Coordinates of C-alpha atoms in Angstrom, one line a residue:
X1323 CA 0.0 -0.3 -0.2
X1324 CA 2.6 2.8 1.2
X1325 CA 4.7 1.4 -2.1
X1326 CA 1.4 2.2 -4.4
X1327 CA 1.2 5.9 -2.8
X1328 CA 4.8 6.6 -3.0
X1329 CA 4.7 5.1 -7.0
X1330 CA 1.7 7.7 -7.2
X1331 CA 3.5 10.5 -5.9
X1332 CA 6.5 10.3 -7.7
X1333 CA 4.6 10.5 -10.7
X1334 CA 3.0 13.9 -10.3
X1335 CA 0.2 12.5 -7.9
X1336 CA 1.1 14.9 -5.1
X1337 CA -2.2 14.6 -3.1
X1338 CA -2.2 10.7 -2.8
X1339 CA -3.0 8.8 0.5
X1340 CA -3.4 5.5 2.2
X1341 CA -6.1 5.4 4.8
X1342 CA -6.1 2.6 7.0
X1343 CA -10.2 2.7 8.0
X1344 CA -12.9 3.9 6.8
X1345 CA -13.4 6.7 9.5
X1346 CA -10.0 7.8 8.0
X1347 CA -11.3 8.2 4.5
X1348 CA -14.1 9.8 5.5
X1349 CA -12.2 12.6 7.7
X1350 CA -9.6 12.6 5.0
X1351 CA -12.0 13.5 2.4
X1352 CA -14.1 15.9 4.6
X1353 CA -10.3 17.5 5.7
X1354 CA -9.2 18.0 2.1
X1355 CA -11.3 17.7 -0.6
X1356 CA -13.1 21.1 -1.9
X1357 CA -16.1 21.2 -4.0
X1358 CA -15.6 20.2 -7.4
X1359 CA -12.6 17.7 -6.7
X1360 CA -12.5 14.3 -7.9
X1361 CA -11.7 11.4 -5.0
X1362 CA -10.6 8.2 -6.5
X1363 CA -10.7 5.3 -4.0
X1364 CA -8.3 2.3 -5.3
X1365 CA -7.5 -0.9 -3.7
X1366 CA -8.9 -3.9 -2.9
X1367 CA -11.5 -5.5 -0.4
X1368 CA -13.4 -3.1 1.2
X1369 CA -12.5 0.3 0.0
X1370 CA -15.6 -0.4 -2.6
X1371 CA -18.0 -0.4 0.2
X1372 CA -16.0 2.5 1.5
X1373 CA -16.3 4.7 -1.9
X1374 CA -20.1 3.5 -1.9
X1375 CA -20.7 4.6 1.7
X1376 CA -18.5 7.7 1.4
X1377 CA -20.9 10.7 0.1
X1378 CA -23.5 9.3 3.2
X1379 CA -20.5 9.3 5.5
X1380 CA -19.9 12.7 4.5
X1381 CA -23.2 14.4 4.8
X1382 CA -23.3 12.9 8.5
X1383 CA -20.3 14.5 9.3
X1384 CA -21.7 17.7 8.6

């Protein structure tokens, strides 16, 4: 995971992050993303469920 993020950053994607939990993902997007930004979730396993739940989790965090 950390190697993937390092590779993304090395190739110009300076805002790539790894997150360890759904709560961390919600917090990161809430704190860093601005209107119009695109959030790309890449991984295997639970990331699909986290990404699908993200809009509702962000609304609940407001």
